[in-house]
Short mmCIF file of N, CA and C in Angstrom, two decimals:
data_model
loop_
_atom_site.label_atom_id
_atom_site.label_comp_id
_atom_site.label_asym_id
_atom_site.label_seq_id
_atom_site.Cartn_x
_atom_site.Cartn_y
_atom_site.Cartn_z
N MET A 1 0.97 -1.27 -0.13
CA MET A 1 0.07 0.02 -0.26
C MET A 1 0.86 1.16 0.07
N LYS A 2 1.89 1.07 0.82
CA LYS A 2 2.86 2.32 0.86
C LYS A 2 3.45 2.68 -0.49
N LYS A 3 3.69 1.53 -1.35
CA LYS A 3 4.23 1.93 -2.70
C LYS A 3 3.24 2.50 -3.62
N ASN A 4 1.97 2.16 -3.38
CA ASN A 4 0.79 2.67 -4.26
C ASN A 4 0.77 4.36 -3.94
N ARG A 5 0.85 4.59 -2.72
CA ARG A 5 0.58 5.98 -2.23
C ARG A 5 1.86 7.04 -2.96
N ARG A 6 3.15 6.27 -2.82
CA ARG A 6 4.16 6.80 -3.24
C ARG A 6 4.31 6.93 -4.81
N SER A 7 3.74 6.14 -5.65
CA SER A 7 3.51 6.22 -6.82
C SER A 7 2.65 7.54 -7.35
N VAL A 8 1.48 7.54 -6.63
CA VAL A 8 0.24 8.41 -6.81
C VAL A 8 1.20 9.72 -6.48
N LEU A 9 1.62 9.64 -5.53
CA LEU A 9 2.24 11.19 -5.03
C LEU A 9 3.42 11.55 -5.97
N ALA A 10 4.10 10.71 -6.52
CA ALA A 10 5.21 11.06 -7.45
C ALA A 10 4.25 11.61 -8.83
N MET A 11 3.43 10.98 -9.02
CA MET A 11 2.90 11.49 -10.26
C MET A 11 2.25 12.92 -10.20
N ARG A 12 1.91 13.08 -8.81
CA ARG A 12 1.19 14.67 -8.65
C ARG A 12 2.42 15.39 -8.60
N TYR A 13 3.39 14.88 -8.20
CA TYR A 13 4.57 16.25 -8.17
C TYR A 13 5.08 16.34 -9.50
N ILE A 14 4.82 15.72 -10.56
CA ILE A 14 5.16 15.86 -12.00
C ILE A 14 3.91 16.35 -12.76
N GLY A 15 2.79 16.32 -12.24
CA GLY A 15 1.68 16.86 -12.97
C GLY A 15 1.00 15.99 -13.62
N GLN A 16 1.27 14.77 -13.45
CA GLN A 16 0.60 13.58 -14.34
C GLN A 16 -0.42 13.01 -13.51
N GLY A 17 -1.33 12.12 -14.18
CA GLY A 17 -1.96 11.28 -13.45
C GLY A 17 -2.08 9.75 -13.58
N LEU A 18 -3.07 8.98 -13.41
CA LEU A 18 -3.19 7.57 -13.40
C LEU A 18 -2.76 7.34 -14.98
N PRO A 19 -3.35 7.81 -16.01
CA PRO A 19 -2.67 7.14 -17.21
C PRO A 19 -1.02 7.31 -17.54
N SER A 20 -0.63 8.31 -16.99
CA SER A 20 0.91 8.20 -16.94
C SER A 20 1.65 7.39 -16.20
N LEU A 21 0.96 7.05 -14.95
CA LEU A 21 1.50 6.01 -14.27
C LEU A 21 1.34 4.77 -14.63
N GLU A 22 0.24 4.38 -15.44
CA GLU A 22 0.07 3.22 -15.95
C GLU A 22 1.12 2.88 -17.40
N THR A 23 1.21 4.04 -17.93
CA THR A 23 2.24 4.03 -18.99
C THR A 23 3.78 3.64 -18.51
N PHE A 24 4.05 4.43 -17.33
CA PHE A 24 5.25 4.20 -16.99
C PHE A 24 5.56 2.80 -16.29
N CYS A 25 4.57 2.23 -15.65
CA CYS A 25 4.60 0.74 -15.14
C CYS A 25 4.68 -0.13 -16.32
N SER A 26 4.13 -0.11 -17.24
CA SER A 26 4.09 -0.61 -18.62
C SER A 26 5.40 -0.64 -19.36
N LEU A 27 6.04 0.42 -19.45
CA LEU A 27 7.24 0.62 -19.91
C LEU A 27 8.38 -0.10 -19.05
N MET A 28 8.08 -0.10 -17.94
CA MET A 28 9.14 -0.61 -16.75
C MET A 28 9.05 -2.34 -16.57
N TYR A 29 7.87 -2.59 -17.14
CA TYR A 29 7.41 -4.13 -17.40
C TYR A 29 6.97 -4.34 -15.63
N LEU A 30 6.09 -3.45 -15.26
CA LEU A 30 5.75 -3.59 -13.88
C LEU A 30 4.05 -3.57 -13.90
N PRO A 31 3.47 -4.25 -13.06
CA PRO A 31 1.78 -4.28 -12.94
C PRO A 31 1.44 -3.16 -12.70
N ASN A 32 0.44 -2.67 -13.07
CA ASN A 32 -0.35 -1.37 -12.70
C ASN A 32 -0.64 -1.42 -11.11
N PRO A 33 -0.09 -0.25 -10.37
CA PRO A 33 -0.28 -0.43 -9.24
C PRO A 33 -1.53 -0.13 -8.40
N VAL A 34 -2.41 0.68 -9.22
CA VAL A 34 -3.61 0.91 -8.72
C VAL A 34 -4.71 1.03 -9.55
N CYS A 35 -5.88 0.67 -9.32
CA CYS A 35 -7.14 0.91 -10.27
C CYS A 35 -7.53 2.26 -9.86
N GLN A 36 -8.58 2.76 -10.78
CA GLN A 36 -8.87 4.13 -10.80
C GLN A 36 -9.64 4.48 -9.35
N LYS A 37 -10.58 3.56 -8.94
CA LYS A 37 -11.06 3.88 -7.48
C LYS A 37 -10.05 4.04 -6.49
N ALA A 38 -8.81 3.19 -6.28
CA ALA A 38 -7.94 3.48 -5.41
C ALA A 38 -7.05 4.45 -5.53
N TYR A 39 -6.85 4.92 -6.78
CA TYR A 39 -6.21 6.25 -7.25
C TYR A 39 -6.87 7.36 -6.70
N ASP A 40 -8.00 7.42 -6.89
CA ASP A 40 -9.01 8.60 -6.48
C ASP A 40 -8.96 8.79 -4.89
N LYS A 41 -9.01 7.32 -4.48
CA LYS A 41 -8.96 7.46 -2.80
C LYS A 41 -7.69 7.98 -2.24
N ILE A 42 -6.68 7.66 -2.78
CA ILE A 42 -5.30 8.16 -2.51
C ILE A 42 -5.07 9.72 -2.70
N ASN A 43 -5.59 9.87 -4.05
CA ASN A 43 -5.28 11.46 -4.19
C ASN A 43 -6.09 12.26 -3.39
N ALA A 44 -7.38 11.73 -3.01
CA ALA A 44 -7.98 12.43 -1.98
C ALA A 44 -7.53 12.74 -0.66
N LYS A 45 -7.01 11.60 -0.26
CA LYS A 45 -6.17 11.62 0.81
C LYS A 45 -5.14 12.79 1.07
N ILE A 46 -4.34 12.47 -0.22
CA ILE A 46 -3.13 13.49 -0.39
C ILE A 46 -3.50 14.89 -0.39
N ALA A 47 -4.68 15.04 -0.90
CA ALA A 47 -5.04 16.62 -1.15
C ALA A 47 -5.43 17.10 0.23
N ASP A 48 -6.47 16.12 1.16
CA ASP A 48 -6.84 16.46 2.59
C ASP A 48 -5.70 16.73 3.31
N VAL A 49 -4.59 15.88 3.29
CA VAL A 49 -3.40 16.07 4.15
C VAL A 49 -2.49 17.42 3.72
N SER A 50 -2.37 17.77 2.47
CA SER A 50 -1.90 18.75 1.73
C SER A 50 -2.61 20.22 2.23
N GLU A 51 -3.85 20.16 2.17
CA GLU A 51 -4.62 21.14 2.61
C GLU A 51 -4.43 21.76 4.07
N VAL A 52 -4.52 20.40 5.18
CA VAL A 52 -4.16 20.86 6.34
C VAL A 52 -2.83 21.38 6.78
N LEU A 53 -1.80 20.84 5.96
CA LEU A 53 -0.27 21.19 6.23
C LEU A 53 -0.22 22.96 5.60
N ALA A 54 -0.91 23.09 4.42
CA ALA A 54 -0.99 24.55 3.86
C ALA A 54 -1.60 25.63 4.85
N ASN A 55 -2.76 25.02 5.62
CA ASN A 55 -3.36 26.02 6.47
C ASN A 55 -2.57 26.18 7.61
N ALA A 56 -1.71 25.14 8.33
CA ALA A 56 -0.99 25.33 9.48
C ALA A 56 0.03 26.28 8.79
N SER A 57 0.74 26.13 7.78
CA SER A 57 1.87 26.91 7.34
C SER A 57 1.39 28.36 7.28
N MET A 58 0.41 28.58 6.57
CA MET A 58 -0.22 29.87 6.33
C MET A 58 -0.63 30.52 7.74
N LYS A 59 -1.17 30.00 8.73
CA LYS A 59 -1.51 30.50 10.07
C LYS A 59 -0.16 30.65 10.85
N LYS A 60 1.03 30.04 10.71
CA LYS A 60 2.32 30.22 11.29
C LYS A 60 3.02 31.70 10.35
N ALA A 61 2.75 31.55 9.23
CA ALA A 61 3.32 32.86 8.42
C ALA A 61 2.52 34.15 8.93
N VAL A 62 1.34 33.93 9.23
CA VAL A 62 0.43 35.20 9.84
C VAL A 62 0.89 35.49 10.97
N ALA A 63 1.27 34.57 12.05
CA ALA A 63 1.89 34.94 13.31
C ALA A 63 3.04 35.54 13.33
N GLU A 64 3.85 35.15 12.26
CA GLU A 64 5.51 35.66 12.09
C GLU A 64 5.33 37.14 11.61
N GLU A 65 4.39 37.34 10.64
CA GLU A 65 4.16 38.51 10.03
C GLU A 65 3.71 39.73 11.16
N LYS A 66 3.08 39.24 11.85
CA LYS A 66 2.19 39.87 12.97
C LYS A 66 3.26 40.26 13.98
N ILE A 67 4.33 39.48 14.21
CA ILE A 67 5.42 39.53 15.26
C ILE A 67 6.54 40.83 14.92
N ILE A 68 6.86 40.86 13.53
CA ILE A 68 7.41 41.87 13.09
C ILE A 68 7.38 43.26 13.51
N ASP A 69 6.05 43.94 13.68
CA ASP A 69 5.84 45.19 14.25
C ASP A 69 4.57 45.05 15.24
N VAL A 70 4.84 44.86 16.39
CA VAL A 70 3.93 44.69 17.46
C VAL A 70 3.25 45.78 17.92
N THR A 71 3.69 46.94 17.43
CA THR A 71 3.42 48.25 17.76
C THR A 71 1.96 48.56 17.24
N VAL A 72 1.71 48.08 15.99
CA VAL A 72 0.55 48.36 14.95
C VAL A 72 -0.11 46.72 14.79
N ASN A 73 -1.35 46.86 15.13
CA ASN A 73 -2.11 45.62 14.95
C ASN A 73 -2.61 45.44 13.65
N SER A 74 -1.62 45.33 12.69
CA SER A 74 -2.01 45.08 11.21
C SER A 74 -0.91 44.16 10.60
N VAL A 75 -1.46 43.75 9.51
CA VAL A 75 -0.45 43.05 8.77
C VAL A 75 -0.51 43.65 7.02
N VAL A 76 0.64 44.10 6.57
CA VAL A 76 0.64 44.67 5.18
C VAL A 76 0.80 43.57 4.27
N VAL A 77 0.00 43.64 3.40
CA VAL A 77 -0.43 42.28 2.49
C VAL A 77 -0.09 42.63 0.89
N SER A 78 0.25 41.88 0.08
CA SER A 78 0.17 42.10 -1.34
C SER A 78 -0.60 40.94 -1.94
N GLY A 79 -1.53 41.11 -2.96
CA GLY A 79 -2.33 40.07 -3.29
C GLY A 79 -1.92 39.64 -4.84
N ASP A 80 -2.04 38.55 -5.41
CA ASP A 80 -2.04 38.21 -6.65
C ASP A 80 -2.75 37.12 -7.33
N GLY A 81 -2.64 36.92 -8.50
CA GLY A 81 -3.59 35.90 -9.02
C GLY A 81 -2.84 35.37 -10.04
N THR A 82 -3.18 34.11 -10.56
CA THR A 82 -2.57 33.42 -11.76
C THR A 82 -3.49 32.53 -12.24
N TRP A 83 -3.54 32.37 -13.60
CA TRP A 83 -4.50 31.47 -14.25
C TRP A 83 -3.90 30.26 -14.67
N LYS A 84 -4.73 29.07 -15.11
CA LYS A 84 -4.17 27.94 -15.42
C LYS A 84 -3.52 27.88 -16.78
N THR A 85 -4.23 28.78 -17.73
CA THR A 85 -3.66 29.01 -18.86
C THR A 85 -3.57 30.56 -19.09
N CYS A 86 -2.79 30.82 -20.30
CA CYS A 86 -2.42 32.32 -20.44
C CYS A 86 -3.63 33.19 -20.82
N GLY A 87 -3.54 34.30 -20.56
CA GLY A 87 -4.61 35.27 -21.01
C GLY A 87 -5.84 35.09 -19.91
N HIS A 88 -6.88 35.85 -20.49
CA HIS A 88 -8.14 36.00 -19.46
C HIS A 88 -9.10 35.20 -19.86
N THR A 89 -8.95 33.84 -20.19
CA THR A 89 -9.95 32.81 -20.73
C THR A 89 -9.85 31.74 -20.08
N SER A 90 -8.91 31.69 -18.93
CA SER A 90 -8.65 30.33 -18.20
C SER A 90 -9.96 30.01 -17.37
N LEU A 91 -10.41 28.76 -17.08
CA LEU A 91 -11.68 28.50 -16.34
C LEU A 91 -10.84 28.35 -14.92
N ILE A 92 -9.66 28.15 -14.49
CA ILE A 92 -9.41 27.88 -13.38
C ILE A 92 -8.19 29.02 -13.08
N GLY A 93 -8.05 29.50 -11.56
CA GLY A 93 -6.95 30.41 -11.44
C GLY A 93 -6.83 30.25 -9.80
N VAL A 94 -5.92 30.65 -9.58
CA VAL A 94 -5.24 30.81 -7.90
C VAL A 94 -5.07 32.17 -7.66
N CYS A 95 -5.54 32.49 -6.41
CA CYS A 95 -5.31 33.79 -5.82
C CYS A 95 -4.46 33.70 -4.69
N THR A 96 -3.43 34.60 -4.53
CA THR A 96 -2.59 34.41 -3.24
C THR A 96 -2.57 35.81 -2.54
N LEU A 97 -2.45 35.71 -1.15
CA LEU A 97 -2.15 36.91 -0.10
C LEU A 97 -0.83 36.66 0.40
N ILE A 98 0.02 37.50 0.16
CA ILE A 98 1.30 37.44 0.43
C ILE A 98 1.68 38.64 1.70
N GLY A 99 2.37 38.23 2.67
CA GLY A 99 2.85 39.18 3.68
C GLY A 99 4.04 39.98 3.20
N ALA A 100 3.67 41.17 3.22
CA ALA A 100 4.84 42.28 2.72
C ALA A 100 6.22 42.17 3.28
N ARG A 101 6.08 41.95 4.55
CA ARG A 101 7.49 42.28 5.16
C ARG A 101 8.57 40.76 4.94
N LEU A 102 7.85 39.63 5.02
CA LEU A 102 8.26 38.15 5.15
C LEU A 102 8.44 37.55 3.68
N GLY A 103 7.15 38.05 2.90
CA GLY A 103 7.16 37.41 1.51
C GLY A 103 6.46 35.86 1.67
N ARG A 104 5.85 35.72 2.71
CA ARG A 104 5.48 34.27 2.73
C ARG A 104 3.77 34.21 2.67
N VAL A 105 3.14 33.21 1.94
CA VAL A 105 1.81 33.19 1.57
C VAL A 105 0.91 33.07 2.92
N LEU A 106 0.11 34.20 2.98
CA LEU A 106 -0.80 34.16 4.21
C LEU A 106 -2.18 33.55 3.99
N ASP A 107 -2.47 33.44 2.82
CA ASP A 107 -3.90 32.69 2.37
C ASP A 107 -4.13 32.62 0.91
N MET A 108 -4.74 31.83 0.46
CA MET A 108 -4.82 31.38 -0.95
C MET A 108 -6.19 30.91 -1.22
N GLU A 109 -6.48 31.08 -2.61
CA GLU A 109 -8.12 30.48 -2.92
C GLU A 109 -7.96 30.18 -4.12
N VAL A 110 -8.26 28.70 -4.48
CA VAL A 110 -8.51 28.38 -6.01
C VAL A 110 -9.81 28.87 -6.53
N MET A 111 -9.87 29.40 -7.73
CA MET A 111 -11.08 29.81 -8.30
C MET A 111 -11.34 29.22 -9.54
N SER A 112 -12.47 28.72 -9.60
CA SER A 112 -12.87 27.75 -10.90
C SER A 112 -14.52 28.26 -11.22
N SER A 113 -14.35 28.45 -12.72
CA SER A 113 -15.97 28.64 -13.24
C SER A 113 -16.29 27.42 -13.91
N TYR A 114 -15.66 26.18 -13.45
CA TYR A 114 -15.82 25.01 -14.22
C TYR A 114 -15.88 24.04 -13.08
N CYS A 115 -16.83 22.98 -13.24
CA CYS A 115 -16.98 21.71 -12.55
C CYS A 115 -17.11 20.52 -13.48
N LYS A 116 -16.18 19.57 -13.35
CA LYS A 116 -16.44 18.30 -14.17
C LYS A 116 -17.48 17.56 -13.89
N GLY A 117 -17.87 17.54 -12.43
CA GLY A 117 -18.87 16.72 -12.01
C GLY A 117 -20.25 17.30 -12.65
N CYS A 118 -20.47 18.59 -12.63
CA CYS A 118 -21.78 19.38 -13.00
C CYS A 118 -21.70 19.00 -14.48
N ASP A 119 -20.76 18.90 -15.24
CA ASP A 119 -20.94 18.65 -16.89
C ASP A 119 -21.16 17.05 -16.97
N SER A 120 -21.04 16.22 -15.98
CA SER A 120 -21.20 14.96 -16.02
C SER A 120 -22.62 14.73 -16.19
N TYR A 121 -23.64 15.53 -15.92
CA TYR A 121 -25.04 15.00 -16.17
C TYR A 121 -25.39 15.25 -17.50
N LYS A 122 -25.80 14.02 -18.11
CA LYS A 122 -26.32 13.87 -19.51
C LYS A 122 -27.64 14.19 -19.75
N GLY A 123 -28.38 14.20 -19.05
CA GLY A 123 -29.82 14.52 -19.35
C GLY A 123 -30.31 16.02 -20.01
N PRO A 124 -31.51 16.47 -19.89
CA PRO A 124 -31.99 17.59 -20.50
C PRO A 124 -31.69 18.43 -18.92
N LYS A 125 -31.28 19.75 -19.07
CA LYS A 125 -31.01 20.60 -17.89
C LYS A 125 -32.23 21.51 -17.39
N LEU A 126 -33.32 21.07 -18.03
CA LEU A 126 -34.69 21.89 -17.69
C LEU A 126 -35.38 20.96 -16.85
N GLU A 127 -35.16 19.88 -16.45
CA GLU A 127 -36.04 18.80 -15.94
C GLU A 127 -35.78 18.76 -14.30
N PRO A 128 -36.95 18.32 -13.59
CA PRO A 128 -36.69 18.36 -11.98
C PRO A 128 -35.49 17.55 -11.54
N LYS A 129 -35.19 16.29 -12.59
CA LYS A 129 -34.28 15.42 -12.16
C LYS A 129 -32.71 16.16 -12.16
N TYR A 130 -32.49 17.27 -12.89
CA TYR A 130 -31.31 18.10 -12.96
C TYR A 130 -31.23 18.67 -11.78
N SER A 131 -32.18 19.42 -11.36
CA SER A 131 -32.56 20.24 -10.00
C SER A 131 -32.15 19.31 -8.80
N ALA A 132 -32.43 17.98 -8.81
CA ALA A 132 -32.00 17.21 -7.73
C ALA A 132 -30.79 16.59 -7.84
N PHE A 133 -30.30 16.56 -9.10
CA PHE A 133 -28.71 16.11 -9.13
C PHE A 133 -28.03 17.24 -8.68
N LEU A 134 -28.26 18.59 -9.06
CA LEU A 134 -27.32 19.70 -8.44
C LEU A 134 -27.36 19.73 -7.28
N ALA A 135 -28.68 19.69 -6.50
CA ALA A 135 -28.65 19.83 -5.07
C ALA A 135 -27.84 18.71 -4.28
N LYS A 136 -27.70 17.48 -4.90
CA LYS A 136 -26.99 16.42 -4.26
C LYS A 136 -25.77 16.60 -4.76
N HIS A 137 -25.24 17.30 -5.77
CA HIS A 137 -23.94 17.32 -6.29
C HIS A 137 -23.26 18.64 -5.69
N GLN A 138 -24.14 19.61 -5.17
CA GLN A 138 -23.43 20.72 -4.37
C GLN A 138 -23.33 20.47 -3.20
N THR A 139 -23.79 19.59 -2.58
CA THR A 139 -23.76 19.10 -1.19
C THR A 139 -22.33 18.70 -0.87
N PHE A 140 -21.88 17.66 -1.83
CA PHE A 140 -20.63 17.00 -1.87
C PHE A 140 -19.43 17.42 -2.37
N SER A 141 -19.55 17.55 -3.73
CA SER A 141 -18.29 17.92 -4.32
C SER A 141 -18.37 19.21 -5.28
N ARG A 142 -18.99 19.97 -5.16
CA ARG A 142 -18.98 20.96 -6.45
C ARG A 142 -17.74 22.09 -6.32
N LYS A 143 -17.01 21.85 -7.39
CA LYS A 143 -15.71 22.61 -7.47
C LYS A 143 -15.93 24.21 -7.91
N LYS A 144 -17.00 24.48 -8.62
CA LYS A 144 -17.35 25.69 -9.34
C LYS A 144 -17.32 26.84 -8.21
N ASN A 145 -16.61 27.87 -8.04
CA ASN A 145 -17.04 28.82 -7.07
C ASN A 145 -16.88 30.21 -7.52
N HIS A 146 -16.87 30.37 -8.97
CA HIS A 146 -16.80 31.59 -9.60
C HIS A 146 -17.50 31.63 -11.06
N THR A 147 -18.59 32.75 -11.06
CA THR A 147 -19.50 32.49 -11.98
C THR A 147 -18.92 33.69 -13.18
N ARG A 148 -18.29 34.60 -12.77
CA ARG A 148 -18.25 36.03 -13.93
C ARG A 148 -16.84 35.48 -14.68
N SER A 149 -16.07 36.38 -15.36
CA SER A 149 -15.26 36.24 -16.35
C SER A 149 -13.70 35.90 -15.48
N ALA A 150 -13.07 35.31 -16.27
CA ALA A 150 -11.55 34.80 -15.88
C ALA A 150 -10.88 36.20 -15.32
N ALA A 151 -11.04 37.31 -15.70
CA ALA A 151 -10.40 38.53 -15.50
C ALA A 151 -10.78 39.02 -14.16
N GLY A 152 -11.96 38.52 -13.89
CA GLY A 152 -12.68 38.91 -12.44
C GLY A 152 -12.25 37.94 -11.45
N MET A 153 -11.66 36.77 -11.52
CA MET A 153 -11.28 35.90 -10.67
C MET A 153 -10.27 36.50 -9.56
N GLU A 154 -9.17 37.35 -9.96
CA GLU A 154 -8.38 37.80 -9.18
C GLU A 154 -9.04 38.87 -8.13
N VAL A 155 -9.88 39.77 -8.63
CA VAL A 155 -10.80 40.70 -7.66
C VAL A 155 -11.66 39.82 -6.98
N CYS A 156 -12.25 38.83 -7.33
CA CYS A 156 -12.99 37.87 -6.63
C CYS A 156 -12.42 37.31 -5.43
N GLY A 157 -11.10 36.79 -5.90
CA GLY A 157 -10.19 36.19 -4.79
C GLY A 157 -9.81 37.33 -3.60
N MET A 158 -9.41 38.50 -3.91
CA MET A 158 -9.16 39.44 -3.23
C MET A 158 -10.37 39.76 -2.16
N GLN A 159 -11.37 39.89 -2.66
CA GLN A 159 -12.70 40.37 -1.92
C GLN A 159 -12.89 39.03 -0.95
N LYS A 160 -12.78 37.92 -1.30
CA LYS A 160 -12.90 36.78 -0.34
C LYS A 160 -11.82 36.86 0.92
N PHE A 161 -10.60 37.13 0.45
CA PHE A 161 -9.63 37.38 1.69
C PHE A 161 -9.94 38.30 2.68
N PHE A 162 -10.40 39.59 2.02
CA PHE A 162 -10.61 40.58 2.94
C PHE A 162 -11.88 40.24 4.07
N PHE A 163 -13.12 39.54 3.27
CA PHE A 163 -13.96 39.13 4.35
C PHE A 163 -13.72 38.05 5.09
N ARG A 164 -12.94 37.36 4.95
CA ARG A 164 -12.63 36.34 5.87
C ARG A 164 -11.20 36.46 6.70
N SER A 165 -10.49 37.50 6.33
CA SER A 165 -9.18 37.76 7.03
C SER A 165 -9.40 37.73 8.40
N GLU A 166 -10.38 38.44 9.44
CA GLU A 166 -10.12 38.47 10.45
C GLU A 166 -10.53 37.27 11.14
N GLN A 167 -11.64 36.37 10.70
CA GLN A 167 -12.03 35.41 11.06
C GLN A 167 -10.99 34.19 10.90
N LYS A 168 -10.52 34.10 9.69
CA LYS A 168 -9.42 32.83 9.49
C LYS A 168 -8.17 32.94 10.05
N GLN A 169 -7.50 34.17 9.80
CA GLN A 169 -6.24 34.45 10.15
C GLN A 169 -5.86 35.22 11.38
N CYS A 170 -7.06 35.88 11.87
CA CYS A 170 -6.79 36.64 12.93
C CYS A 170 -5.82 37.66 12.87
N PHE A 171 -6.05 38.28 11.87
CA PHE A 171 -5.36 39.75 11.41
C PHE A 171 -5.87 40.73 12.48
N GLY A 172 -6.97 40.74 12.81
CA GLY A 172 -7.60 41.95 13.76
C GLY A 172 -7.54 41.17 15.09
N SER A 173 -8.62 41.52 15.79
CA SER A 173 -8.59 41.41 17.27
C SER A 173 -9.31 40.01 17.49
N GLN A 174 -10.28 39.53 16.55
CA GLN A 174 -10.75 37.89 16.73
C GLN A 174 -10.00 36.98 16.67
N GLN A 175 -10.13 36.16 17.52
CA GLN A 175 -9.13 34.85 17.55
C GLN A 175 -9.64 33.85 16.38
N TYR A 176 -8.60 32.89 15.99
CA TYR A 176 -9.19 31.91 15.05
C TYR A 176 -9.63 30.80 15.71
N SER A 177 -10.62 30.26 15.03
CA SER A 177 -11.36 29.09 15.31
C SER A 177 -11.91 28.32 14.10
N GLU A 178 -12.03 27.10 14.43
CA GLU A 178 -12.31 26.19 13.42
C GLU A 178 -13.39 25.51 13.46
#
C-alpha cells in the first residue's frame, strides 16, 4: 500500500495522473499499481493532508508577520492571481495573499468557473431530475466557485480574503477558530 501511495504522489509531483502512471509501469514491465477507484481515494487523502499542512503553514506565517511590528495591530499584504492558461480565458485560477514583510503566503484561494461533476449530467437541464442532481452534487463535491469572467477571478479572490481575514487568520482582534 505504501508503494501505491508513493507512486500516486510521484505522479502528482510531476503533474501527471493515472494514465501516465500506467504508461510508466508498462514501460518498466511492472504491474499497474492501482485501479481508478484506489487512485482517486489515495489522491483525495493526499489532497486532504496537503490542505491541512498548507493551512498550518499559512497560520504560522501570519503569526510571524504580526510579530515583525507589534506596535501596529495590522499586517501589510500584497495580493496576486494567476491562471491555469495564459490570458484571461482560463476556467481555473489561483489567488494568493502574501505578507509584505516576510514574503510568505498568508492565504490562498483556488477559483474555478468549471466543475467536471456538473458537466457529467447527460440529461436535459430543464427537468426536475437535473435540479435534484445539482442539489445532491453541491452538497458533496461542487468545485465551481466563480461565475464571472476569468479576468474577474483575481478581484473576487481578493474580496474573499478581505471578508474572511479576521475570522480565518486573526489579522484583527478576533481569534482563530475552526
